[in-house]
């Protein structure tokens, strides 16, 4: 078996922020993995993390139904821990909140069907319904309350 050795040089990043998008829905990383991943992302030169929680966020009250059911969502303590890890590694957190589009994780639930823009399409919220705006504000409020130190938030809409 041959031994290969090589060196890799990486040219400097261009100026500006380098944000890594972590899509946490579906198969969210465990905290033990995040403890390794976040420092690695920082060492590679990123300046921030764009966190897309969707159903892995620990929603409360009327929104609790949005939480994933086939595995536990992140706890409030885990969300705070992710923020602490990011901060200690010099990374800024930017929560990504779905608004009027890409809301499958919300509109698949029977209690929100009437908020779909088109009844058989579950990804788009009807912006003309009063409860649609209330729902989006409720989601954004809960995410922002658990991220008190953020300077930016991102949203996907239309």
PDB file of C-alpha atoms in Angstrom:
ATOM      1  CA  UNK A   1       0.000   0.000   0.000  1.00  0.00           C
ATOM      2  CA  UNK A   2       1.436   3.350  -1.005  1.00  0.00           C
ATOM      3  CA  UNK A   3       1.688   6.279   1.375  1.00  0.00           C
ATOM      4  CA  UNK A   4       0.614   9.567  -0.051  1.00  0.00           C
ATOM      5  CA  UNK A   5       1.420  12.896   1.476  1.00  0.00           C
ATOM      6  CA  UNK A   6       0.215  16.191   0.161  1.00  0.00           C
ATOM      7  CA  UNK A   7      -0.168  19.690   1.360  1.00  0.00           C
ATOM      8  CA  UNK A   8      -3.141  21.838   0.749  1.00  0.00           C
ATOM      9  CA  UNK A   9      -3.033  25.572   0.730  1.00  0.00           C
ATOM     10  CA  UNK A  10      -6.180  27.587   0.985  1.00  0.00           C
ATOM     11  CA  UNK A  11      -6.158  31.084  -0.396  1.00  0.00           C
ATOM     12  CA  UNK A  12      -7.410  33.777   1.959  1.00  0.00           C
ATOM     13  CA  UNK A  13     -11.141  34.350   2.075  1.00  0.00           C
ATOM     14  CA  UNK A  14     -12.414  37.461   0.374  1.00  0.00           C
ATOM     15  CA  UNK A  15     -13.553  40.202   2.715  1.00  0.00           C
ATOM     16  CA  UNK A  16     -17.024  40.153   4.195  1.00  0.00           C
ATOM     17  CA  UNK A  17     -18.959  37.807   6.442  1.00  0.00           C
ATOM     18  CA  UNK A  18     -18.750  34.058   5.931  1.00  0.00           C
ATOM     19  CA  UNK A  19     -21.966  32.505   7.162  1.00  0.00           C
ATOM     20  CA  UNK A  20     -22.526  28.743   7.370  1.00  0.00           C
ATOM     21  CA  UNK A  21     -26.140  27.585   6.982  1.00  0.00           C
ATOM     22  CA  UNK A  22     -27.015  24.719   9.323  1.00  0.00           C
ATOM     23  CA  UNK A  23     -30.325  23.153   8.318  1.00  0.00           C
ATOM     24  CA  UNK A  24     -31.316  21.470  11.573  1.00  0.00           C
ATOM     25  CA  UNK A  25     -34.568  19.879  10.466  1.00  0.00           C
ATOM     26  CA  UNK A  26     -34.840  16.221   9.524  1.00  0.00           C
ATOM     27  CA  UNK A  27     -31.773  14.775  11.222  1.00  0.00           C
ATOM     28  CA  UNK A  28     -30.535  17.436  13.648  1.00  0.00           C
ATOM     29  CA  UNK A  29     -27.004  16.996  14.966  1.00  0.00           C
ATOM     30  CA  UNK A  30     -26.710  15.913  18.583  1.00  0.00           C
ATOM     31  CA  UNK A  31     -25.098  18.315  20.999  1.00  0.00           C
ATOM     32  CA  UNK A  32     -21.940  16.180  21.218  1.00  0.00           C
ATOM     33  CA  UNK A  33     -21.509  16.658  17.465  1.00  0.00           C
ATOM     34  CA  UNK A  34     -22.282  20.386  17.655  1.00  0.00           C
ATOM     35  CA  UNK A  35     -19.504  20.710  20.254  1.00  0.00           C
ATOM     36  CA  UNK A  36     -17.064  19.520  17.566  1.00  0.00           C
ATOM     37  CA  UNK A  37     -18.711  21.138  14.555  1.00  0.00           C
ATOM     38  CA  UNK A  38     -18.976  24.711  15.823  1.00  0.00           C
ATOM     39  CA  UNK A  39     -15.251  25.101  16.659  1.00  0.00           C
ATOM     40  CA  UNK A  40     -14.367  23.497  13.309  1.00  0.00           C
ATOM     41  CA  UNK A  41     -16.561  25.971  11.427  1.00  0.00           C
ATOM     42  CA  UNK A  42     -14.847  28.825  13.275  1.00  0.00           C
ATOM     43  CA  UNK A  43     -11.356  27.457  12.528  1.00  0.00           C
ATOM     44  CA  UNK A  44     -12.245  27.250   8.846  1.00  0.00           C
ATOM     45  CA  UNK A  45     -12.844  31.003   8.826  1.00  0.00           C
ATOM     46  CA  UNK A  46     -16.596  31.403   9.193  1.00  0.00           C
ATOM     47  CA  UNK A  47     -17.925  34.443  11.004  1.00  0.00           C
ATOM     48  CA  UNK A  48     -21.443  33.215  11.720  1.00  0.00           C
ATOM     49  CA  UNK A  49     -24.040  30.468  11.726  1.00  0.00           C
ATOM     50  CA  UNK A  50     -27.413  30.709   9.995  1.00  0.00           C
ATOM     51  CA  UNK A  51     -29.568  28.306  12.016  1.00  0.00           C
ATOM     52  CA  UNK A  52     -32.682  26.880  10.373  1.00  0.00           C
ATOM     53  CA  UNK A  53     -34.616  25.132  13.138  1.00  0.00           C
ATOM     54  CA  UNK A  54     -38.099  24.583  11.689  1.00  0.00           C
ATOM     55  CA  UNK A  55     -39.612  21.677  13.677  1.00  0.00           C
ATOM     56  CA  UNK A  56     -36.551  21.135  15.891  1.00  0.00           C
ATOM     57  CA  UNK A  57     -37.191  24.406  17.766  1.00  0.00           C
ATOM     58  CA  UNK A  58     -38.723  24.049  21.261  1.00  0.00           C
ATOM     59  CA  UNK A  59     -41.961  25.893  20.489  1.00  0.00           C
ATOM     60  CA  UNK A  60     -44.329  26.509  23.371  1.00  0.00           C
ATOM     61  CA  UNK A  61     -48.056  27.040  23.832  1.00  0.00           C
ATOM     62  CA  UNK A  62     -50.203  26.844  20.699  1.00  0.00           C
ATOM     63  CA  UNK A  63     -47.072  26.277  18.599  1.00  0.00           C
ATOM     64  CA  UNK A  64     -45.944  23.164  20.499  1.00  0.00           C
ATOM     65  CA  UNK A  65     -47.700  21.090  17.799  1.00  0.00           C
ATOM     66  CA  UNK A  66     -44.987  22.253  15.359  1.00  0.00           C
ATOM     67  CA  UNK A  67     -42.294  20.300  17.197  1.00  0.00           C
ATOM     68  CA  UNK A  68     -40.891  17.187  15.576  1.00  0.00           C
ATOM     69  CA  UNK A  69     -42.300  13.944  17.021  1.00  0.00           C
ATOM     70  CA  UNK A  70     -40.014  11.167  15.730  1.00  0.00           C
ATOM     71  CA  UNK A  71     -37.111  12.437  17.852  1.00  0.00           C
ATOM     72  CA  UNK A  72     -36.854  15.126  20.518  1.00  0.00           C
ATOM     73  CA  UNK A  73     -36.610  18.752  19.417  1.00  0.00           C
ATOM     74  CA  UNK A  74     -33.754  20.796  20.817  1.00  0.00           C
ATOM     75  CA  UNK A  75     -34.446  21.929  24.367  1.00  0.00           C
ATOM     76  CA  UNK A  76     -34.306  25.573  25.372  1.00  0.00           C
ATOM     77  CA  UNK A  77     -31.085  24.772  27.247  1.00  0.00           C
ATOM     78  CA  UNK A  78     -29.561  23.193  24.128  1.00  0.00           C
ATOM     79  CA  UNK A  79     -30.451  26.273  22.050  1.00  0.00           C
ATOM     80  CA  UNK A  80     -28.721  28.446  24.662  1.00  0.00           C
ATOM     81  CA  UNK A  81     -25.741  26.064  24.659  1.00  0.00           C
ATOM     82  CA  UNK A  82     -25.426  26.320  20.867  1.00  0.00           C
ATOM     83  CA  UNK A  83     -25.414  30.104  21.202  1.00  0.00           C
ATOM     84  CA  UNK A  84     -22.788  29.968  23.967  1.00  0.00           C
ATOM     85  CA  UNK A  85     -20.570  27.650  21.887  1.00  0.00           C
ATOM     86  CA  UNK A  86     -20.894  29.941  18.882  1.00  0.00           C
ATOM     87  CA  UNK A  87     -20.106  33.042  20.924  1.00  0.00           C
ATOM     88  CA  UNK A  88     -17.067  31.444  22.579  1.00  0.00           C
ATOM     89  CA  UNK A  89     -15.784  30.567  19.096  1.00  0.00           C
ATOM     90  CA  UNK A  90     -16.350  34.074  17.736  1.00  0.00           C
ATOM     91  CA  UNK A  91     -19.370  33.106  15.623  1.00  0.00           C
ATOM     92  CA  UNK A  92     -22.474  35.210  15.291  1.00  0.00           C
ATOM     93  CA  UNK A  93     -25.855  33.441  15.354  1.00  0.00           C
ATOM     94  CA  UNK A  94     -28.513  34.310  12.788  1.00  0.00           C
ATOM     95  CA  UNK A  95     -31.763  32.370  13.221  1.00  0.00           C
ATOM     96  CA  UNK A  96     -33.560  31.663   9.944  1.00  0.00           C
ATOM     97  CA  UNK A  97     -37.342  31.826  10.315  1.00  0.00           C
ATOM     98  CA  UNK A  98     -39.626  30.646   7.556  1.00  0.00           C
ATOM     99  CA  UNK A  99     -42.397  33.149   6.906  1.00  0.00           C
ATOM    100  CA  UNK A 100     -44.874  32.874   4.034  1.00  0.00           C
ATOM    101  CA  UNK A 101     -43.099  30.267   1.935  1.00  0.00           C
ATOM    102  CA  UNK A 102     -41.455  26.979   2.892  1.00  0.00           C
ATOM    103  CA  UNK A 103     -43.907  26.431   5.733  1.00  0.00           C
ATOM    104  CA  UNK A 104     -44.551  22.737   5.160  1.00  0.00           C
ATOM    105  CA  UNK A 105     -43.583  21.995   8.754  1.00  0.00           C
ATOM    106  CA  UNK A 106     -46.486  24.213   9.884  1.00  0.00           C
ATOM    107  CA  UNK A 107     -49.129  23.783   7.206  1.00  0.00           C
ATOM    108  CA  UNK A 108     -49.048  19.978   7.316  1.00  0.00           C
ATOM    109  CA  UNK A 109     -50.879  20.164  10.653  1.00  0.00           C
ATOM    110  CA  UNK A 110     -54.679  20.025  10.398  1.00  0.00           C
ATOM    111  CA  UNK A 111     -55.133  23.035  12.701  1.00  0.00           C
ATOM    112  CA  UNK A 112     -53.306  25.221  10.157  1.00  0.00           C
ATOM    113  CA  UNK A 113     -54.789  23.870   6.896  1.00  0.00           C
ATOM    114  CA  UNK A 114     -57.094  26.866   6.490  1.00  0.00           C
ATOM    115  CA  UNK A 115     -54.028  29.107   6.334  1.00  0.00           C
ATOM    116  CA  UNK A 116     -52.676  27.509   3.149  1.00  0.00           C
ATOM    117  CA  UNK A 117     -52.714  29.764   0.120  1.00  0.00           C
ATOM    118  CA  UNK A 118     -53.843  26.833  -2.034  1.00  0.00           C
ATOM    119  CA  UNK A 119     -55.617  24.053  -0.149  1.00  0.00           C
ATOM    120  CA  UNK A 120     -53.696  21.097  -1.586  1.00  0.00           C
ATOM    121  CA  UNK A 121     -50.263  22.795  -1.503  1.00  0.00           C
ATOM    122  CA  UNK A 122     -48.839  22.763   1.983  1.00  0.00           C
ATOM    123  CA  UNK A 123     -45.795  25.010   1.577  1.00  0.00           C
ATOM    124  CA  UNK A 124     -47.246  28.490   1.190  1.00  0.00           C
ATOM    125  CA  UNK A 125     -49.102  30.550   3.762  1.00  0.00           C
ATOM    126  CA  UNK A 126     -51.960  32.773   2.588  1.00  0.00           C
ATOM    127  CA  UNK A 127     -50.843  36.313   3.547  1.00  0.00           C
ATOM    128  CA  UNK A 128     -54.411  37.639   3.258  1.00  0.00           C
ATOM    129  CA  UNK A 129     -55.701  35.710   6.262  1.00  0.00           C
ATOM    130  CA  UNK A 130     -55.491  37.526   9.573  1.00  0.00           C
ATOM    131  CA  UNK A 131     -54.416  34.369  11.401  1.00  0.00           C
ATOM    132  CA  UNK A 132     -51.506  33.922   8.980  1.00  0.00           C
ATOM    133  CA  UNK A 133     -49.877  37.115  10.158  1.00  0.00           C
ATOM    134  CA  UNK A 134     -50.581  36.210  13.790  1.00  0.00           C
ATOM    135  CA  UNK A 135     -48.967  32.805  13.258  1.00  0.00           C
ATOM    136  CA  UNK A 136     -45.812  34.249  11.683  1.00  0.00           C
ATOM    137  CA  UNK A 137     -45.504  36.828  14.457  1.00  0.00           C
ATOM    138  CA  UNK A 138     -45.930  34.120  17.090  1.00  0.00           C
ATOM    139  CA  UNK A 139     -43.174  31.996  15.496  1.00  0.00           C
ATOM    140  CA  UNK A 140     -40.808  34.950  15.129  1.00  0.00           C
ATOM    141  CA  UNK A 141     -41.497  36.114  18.694  1.00  0.00           C
ATOM    142  CA  UNK A 142     -40.636  32.720  20.197  1.00  0.00           C
ATOM    143  CA  UNK A 143     -37.422  32.405  18.182  1.00  0.00           C
ATOM    144  CA  UNK A 144     -36.330  35.950  19.042  1.00  0.00           C
ATOM    145  CA  UNK A 145     -37.093  35.455  22.748  1.00  0.00           C
ATOM    146  CA  UNK A 146     -34.702  32.498  22.818  1.00  0.00           C
ATOM    147  CA  UNK A 147     -32.044  34.485  20.915  1.00  0.00           C
ATOM    148  CA  UNK A 148     -31.806  37.726  22.930  1.00  0.00           C
ATOM    149  CA  UNK A 149     -28.331  38.692  21.692  1.00  0.00           C
ATOM    150  CA  UNK A 150     -28.832  38.476  17.939  1.00  0.00           C
ATOM    151  CA  UNK A 151     -28.258  41.428  15.662  1.00  0.00           C
ATOM    152  CA  UNK A 152     -29.757  39.861  12.530  1.00  0.00           C
ATOM    153  CA  UNK A 153     -32.424  37.359  11.627  1.00  0.00           C
ATOM    154  CA  UNK A 154     -33.112  35.854   8.255  1.00  0.00           C
ATOM    155  CA  UNK A 155     -36.363  34.758   6.737  1.00  0.00           C
ATOM    156  CA  UNK A 156     -37.400  32.978   3.603  1.00  0.00           C
ATOM    157  CA  UNK A 157     -40.565  34.315   2.165  1.00  0.00           C
ATOM    158  CA  UNK A 158     -41.768  35.002  -1.285  1.00  0.00           C
TER     159      UNK A 158
END
